[in-house]
Amino acid sequence: MSLLAVSCCLALLVGQAFGAGYHEDIGIPEASRIRLKEAQRASERISGGVASDYGDNPYLAGILITLRSGQLSVCSGTLLSTWRVLTAAQCWYDGYNVGRKAEVRQGLVELFNAFRFDVARVTMHPGYNPISLLNDLAIMQVDSGFWSNNKMMIPVFLPGLYETNTYAGVDARVSGYGKTSDYDQLNPNTQQHALTVKVMGPWECYWSMARRPADSSKVMCTPGSVLWGTCGADLGGPLVVPNFNATGSHLLIGVISIQSPFGCTSSFATGYTRVSEYVDWILNH
């Protein structure tokens, strides 16, 4: 998820590994791998996560992006309403590749077998920077609404305006379509995976990521481990507080943005765009 003689070249490569270049490095090969393994009844999900049953992550969306190069890439996203999905801006433009069209897959645990909803419009945050990953958010509007009576299609609940809670120490649930390990093997399951992790405090978050965030106030983290971590196609997926305040609603607090370039289980923290910093922008779109 380094020699002085070639420092200029390495700086460029490190920039691509840490920031821009998601589609060529991860998204495109992940789309091909997931399609193949679903055909072979395989699983490729969050590393160390638990296989999800129907309805476990009703807000989780799969996103297939056809790039201008014609190649297919993959991300995850979160249902905001019956018409809109929130994801990472990297999924549409990673600094090198830009999307030509996209579709949301929802309603089943299998990415390529789920119901298809074509994306009519993509709105990236105007302050998004593909190198620093600052303001790494995009909203996708589908051209036909999700089915409100389907228990696999339930939008998340957003934090209130001006929310100041850091959620440090809170148990949260991360879910997505990324692979189950750096060296994942074929197995008979083909489901979404999810994992319960504890939200880190701001200071611990800053020092635990493989790359320091451009603005730590707009990023939150969950710890990495040699046993678990977010992988590849999890990018853009949700970090939620399930059954928030015993309301039965899933509170969206983060969107997967900064993953370790050294692997899913490299023990570096996963960085999320902190949703509470962007509620006003989200509601306006």
XYZ file of C-alpha atoms in Angstrom:
285
model
C 0.000 0.000 0.000
C 18.902 5.710 -2.646
C 22.269 6.786 -3.865
C 23.502 10.342 -4.098
C 24.483 9.879 -7.724
C 20.894 9.312 -8.781
C 19.130 11.509 -6.243
C 17.207 13.495 -8.847
C 15.770 10.378 -10.434
C 15.001 8.835 -7.071
C 13.201 11.945 -5.902
C 10.904 11.611 -8.892
C 10.342 7.926 -8.215
C 9.661 8.478 -4.537
C 7.175 11.196 -5.438
C 5.341 8.740 -7.640
C 5.418 6.007 -4.993
C 4.114 8.261 -2.242
C 1.714 10.426 -4.200
C 0.845 10.550 -7.870
C 0.821 7.428 -10.015
C -1.829 5.370 -8.179
C -3.474 3.972 -11.306
C -0.372 2.633 -13.043
C 1.212 1.349 -9.826
C -1.872 -0.097 -8.134
C -5.316 0.555 -9.628
C -4.861 -0.955 -13.103
C -3.151 -4.180 -11.989
C -5.643 -4.518 -9.118
C -8.625 -4.279 -11.484
C -7.165 -7.028 -13.675
C -6.287 -9.191 -10.678
C -9.685 -8.853 -8.994
C -11.537 -9.658 -12.225
C -9.420 -12.766 -12.763
C -9.687 -13.989 -9.201
C -13.414 -13.428 -8.980
C -13.725 -15.610 -12.050
C -11.707 -18.216 -10.149
C -13.705 -17.717 -6.909
C -10.868 -15.896 -5.181
C -10.670 -13.109 -2.589
C -8.662 -9.914 -2.766
C -9.579 -7.604 0.088
C -8.262 -5.666 3.120
C -5.194 -7.383 4.527
C -5.971 -9.207 7.749
C -9.655 -8.318 7.491
C -12.702 -10.506 8.031
C -14.837 -11.596 5.091
C -18.051 -9.573 4.991
C -21.533 -10.991 4.603
C -24.391 -9.474 2.638
C -25.340 -6.162 4.249
C -22.312 -5.841 6.558
C -20.978 -2.749 4.743
C -24.090 -1.286 3.095
C -22.360 2.042 2.433
C -19.317 0.523 0.673
C -19.124 1.013 -3.091
C -16.759 -0.418 -5.652
C -15.605 2.022 -8.339
C -14.318 1.015 -11.765
C -12.523 3.789 -13.651
C -11.771 3.691 -17.363
C -8.770 5.953 -17.892
C -8.146 8.056 -20.974
C -5.521 5.480 -21.911
C -8.343 2.931 -22.147
C -7.067 0.915 -19.189
C -9.355 -0.134 -16.363
C -8.562 0.801 -12.750
C -10.335 0.232 -9.440
C -11.039 2.064 -6.179
C -13.482 1.987 -3.293
C -15.998 4.614 -2.189
C -18.797 5.464 0.233
C -22.495 6.088 -0.389
C -23.444 9.618 0.671
C -26.991 9.511 -0.681
C -29.080 7.650 -3.243
C -27.243 9.595 -5.972
C -23.712 10.313 -4.751
C -20.542 8.483 -3.716
C -17.538 9.938 -1.902
C -14.060 8.691 -2.803
C -10.447 9.842 -3.065
C -9.642 12.398 -5.779
C -6.668 10.178 -6.693
C -9.158 7.715 -8.110
C -10.094 10.184 -10.853
C -6.749 11.964 -11.294
C -3.533 10.723 -9.717
C -1.150 13.287 -11.219
C -0.360 11.109 -14.235
C -3.581 9.425 -15.303
C -7.046 10.918 -15.550
C -10.386 9.131 -15.772
C -12.521 9.133 -18.901
C -15.558 7.438 -17.384
C -16.458 5.629 -14.184
C -19.073 3.296 -12.837
C -20.113 2.414 -9.304
C -20.676 -1.232 -8.389
C -23.081 -1.825 -5.509
C -25.590 -4.273 -4.059
C -23.454 -7.439 -3.848
C -20.214 -8.339 -2.101
C -18.473 -9.195 -5.388
C -17.044 -6.196 -7.230
C -17.509 -7.252 -10.852
C -20.782 -9.109 -10.247
C -22.458 -6.256 -8.359
C -25.080 -3.975 -9.894
C -23.732 -1.252 -12.181
C -24.461 2.471 -11.900
C -22.829 4.774 -14.453
C -21.225 7.952 -13.129
C -22.599 11.127 -14.726
C -20.361 13.674 -12.994
C -17.148 13.765 -10.972
C -16.390 16.741 -8.721
C -12.908 16.882 -7.201
C -12.141 19.152 -4.280
C -10.828 22.418 -5.795
C -7.818 22.359 -3.460
C -6.772 18.800 -4.288
C -3.037 18.347 -4.819
C -2.068 14.967 -6.375
C 1.520 15.217 -5.131
C 0.919 16.131 -1.476
C -2.525 14.425 -1.442
C -3.955 17.440 0.345
C -7.772 17.651 0.065
C -7.904 14.170 -1.485
C -11.670 13.958 -1.996
C -14.026 13.599 -4.948
C -17.786 13.152 -5.250
C -19.238 10.962 -7.991
C -22.858 11.438 -9.024
C -24.544 8.456 -10.677
C -27.047 8.854 -13.500
C -29.669 6.646 -11.837
C -30.231 6.464 -8.095
C -29.299 3.580 -5.808
C -32.194 1.509 -4.540
C -33.305 2.829 -1.176
C -35.034 -0.448 -0.222
C -31.867 -2.533 -0.636
C -30.053 -3.303 2.625
C -26.759 -3.301 0.715
C -27.284 0.360 -0.282
C -27.533 2.489 2.860
C -25.784 5.904 2.930
C -23.523 6.907 5.796
C -24.133 9.584 8.396
C -21.812 12.623 8.283
C -20.259 14.476 11.236
C -21.867 17.776 12.147
C -20.582 21.076 10.843
C -17.628 22.357 12.870
C -17.163 18.969 14.567
C -13.977 19.035 16.689
C -13.870 15.419 17.846
C -10.586 13.775 16.749
C -12.092 10.307 17.409
C -8.730 9.284 18.913
C -9.061 5.932 20.669
C -12.393 5.142 19.013
C -12.907 1.710 17.450
C -13.738 2.200 13.775
C -14.429 -0.093 10.831
C -12.493 0.104 7.574
C -13.716 -1.807 4.528
C -12.800 -2.074 0.875
C -11.903 -4.088 -2.196
C -8.127 -4.249 -1.702
C -6.167 -7.504 -1.527
C -5.841 -9.631 1.602
C -2.036 -9.577 1.775
C 1.049 -8.565 -0.173
C 1.361 -12.176 -1.301
C -2.268 -13.195 -1.326
C -3.141 -16.709 -2.407
C -6.224 -18.026 -4.162
C -9.030 -19.078 -1.846
C -12.693 -20.000 -2.351
C -14.181 -16.775 -0.942
C -14.911 -13.695 -3.013
C -16.254 -11.134 -0.585
C -15.636 -7.639 0.685
C -13.401 -7.593 3.749
C -13.474 -5.284 6.745
C -11.410 -4.724 9.844
C -12.000 -3.000 13.186
C -9.118 -0.699 14.102
C -8.513 1.987 16.716
C -8.159 5.604 15.573
C -4.763 7.059 16.487
C -4.161 10.405 18.142
C -2.901 13.272 15.922
C 0.704 13.187 17.145
C 1.033 9.406 16.864
C -0.594 9.579 13.434
C 1.909 12.131 12.154
C 4.927 10.020 13.072
C 3.508 6.623 12.055
C 2.826 7.178 8.353
C 5.324 6.337 5.625
C 4.915 9.921 4.435
C 4.186 12.973 6.557
C 0.898 14.668 5.611
C 0.916 18.148 4.100
C -1.620 19.291 6.720
C -1.898 16.977 9.716
C -5.112 18.653 10.892
C -6.902 17.272 7.828
C -5.638 13.706 8.171
C -6.372 10.914 10.642
C -4.770 7.481 10.987
C -5.284 3.889 11.979
C -2.268 1.751 12.866
C -0.576 -0.661 10.504
C 0.740 -4.092 11.453
C 2.550 -7.104 10.046
C -0.880 -8.758 10.314
C -3.176 -6.130 8.786
C -3.364 -2.975 6.708
C -5.204 -1.365 3.814
C -4.189 -2.508 0.350
C -4.380 -1.360 -3.247
C -7.985 -0.991 -4.286
C -9.084 0.038 -0.787
C -8.130 3.605 -1.798
C -11.088 5.964 -1.396
C -12.902 3.563 0.909
C -14.616 4.417 4.209
C -13.558 4.515 7.832
C -16.768 4.516 9.871
C -17.885 4.388 13.475
C -20.578 1.687 13.386
C -23.819 2.194 15.299
C -22.727 5.683 16.315
C -24.174 6.679 19.706
C -26.411 3.587 19.506
C -28.393 5.175 16.674
C -27.858 2.311 14.254
C -26.227 4.747 11.822
C -22.719 4.411 10.451
C -20.765 7.646 10.964
C -18.201 8.344 8.229
C -15.050 9.844 9.756
C -12.347 9.121 7.165
C -11.628 8.338 3.502
C -8.595 6.171 2.714
C -5.944 8.392 1.126
C -2.338 7.708 2.192
C -1.220 4.085 2.009
C 2.255 2.704 2.551
C 4.244 2.218 -0.687
C 6.164 -0.533 1.119
C 3.269 -2.984 1.252
C -0.038 -3.694 2.959
C 1.556 -5.170 6.090
C 4.622 -2.936 6.404
C 3.393 -1.652 9.801
C 3.025 1.953 8.610
C -0.225 3.692 9.531
C -2.950 4.288 6.955
C -3.821 7.952 6.428
C -7.411 9.052 5.908
C -8.787 12.383 4.781
C -10.582 13.640 7.891
C -14.238 14.000 6.842
C -15.157 16.462 9.606
C -12.874 19.035 7.938
C -14.894 18.858 4.714
C -18.547 18.520 5.748
C -19.419 21.961 4.377
C -17.898 21.154 0.972
C -19.548 17.730 0.862
C -22.991 19.137 1.678
C -22.604 21.840 -0.980
C -22.104 19.151 -3.611
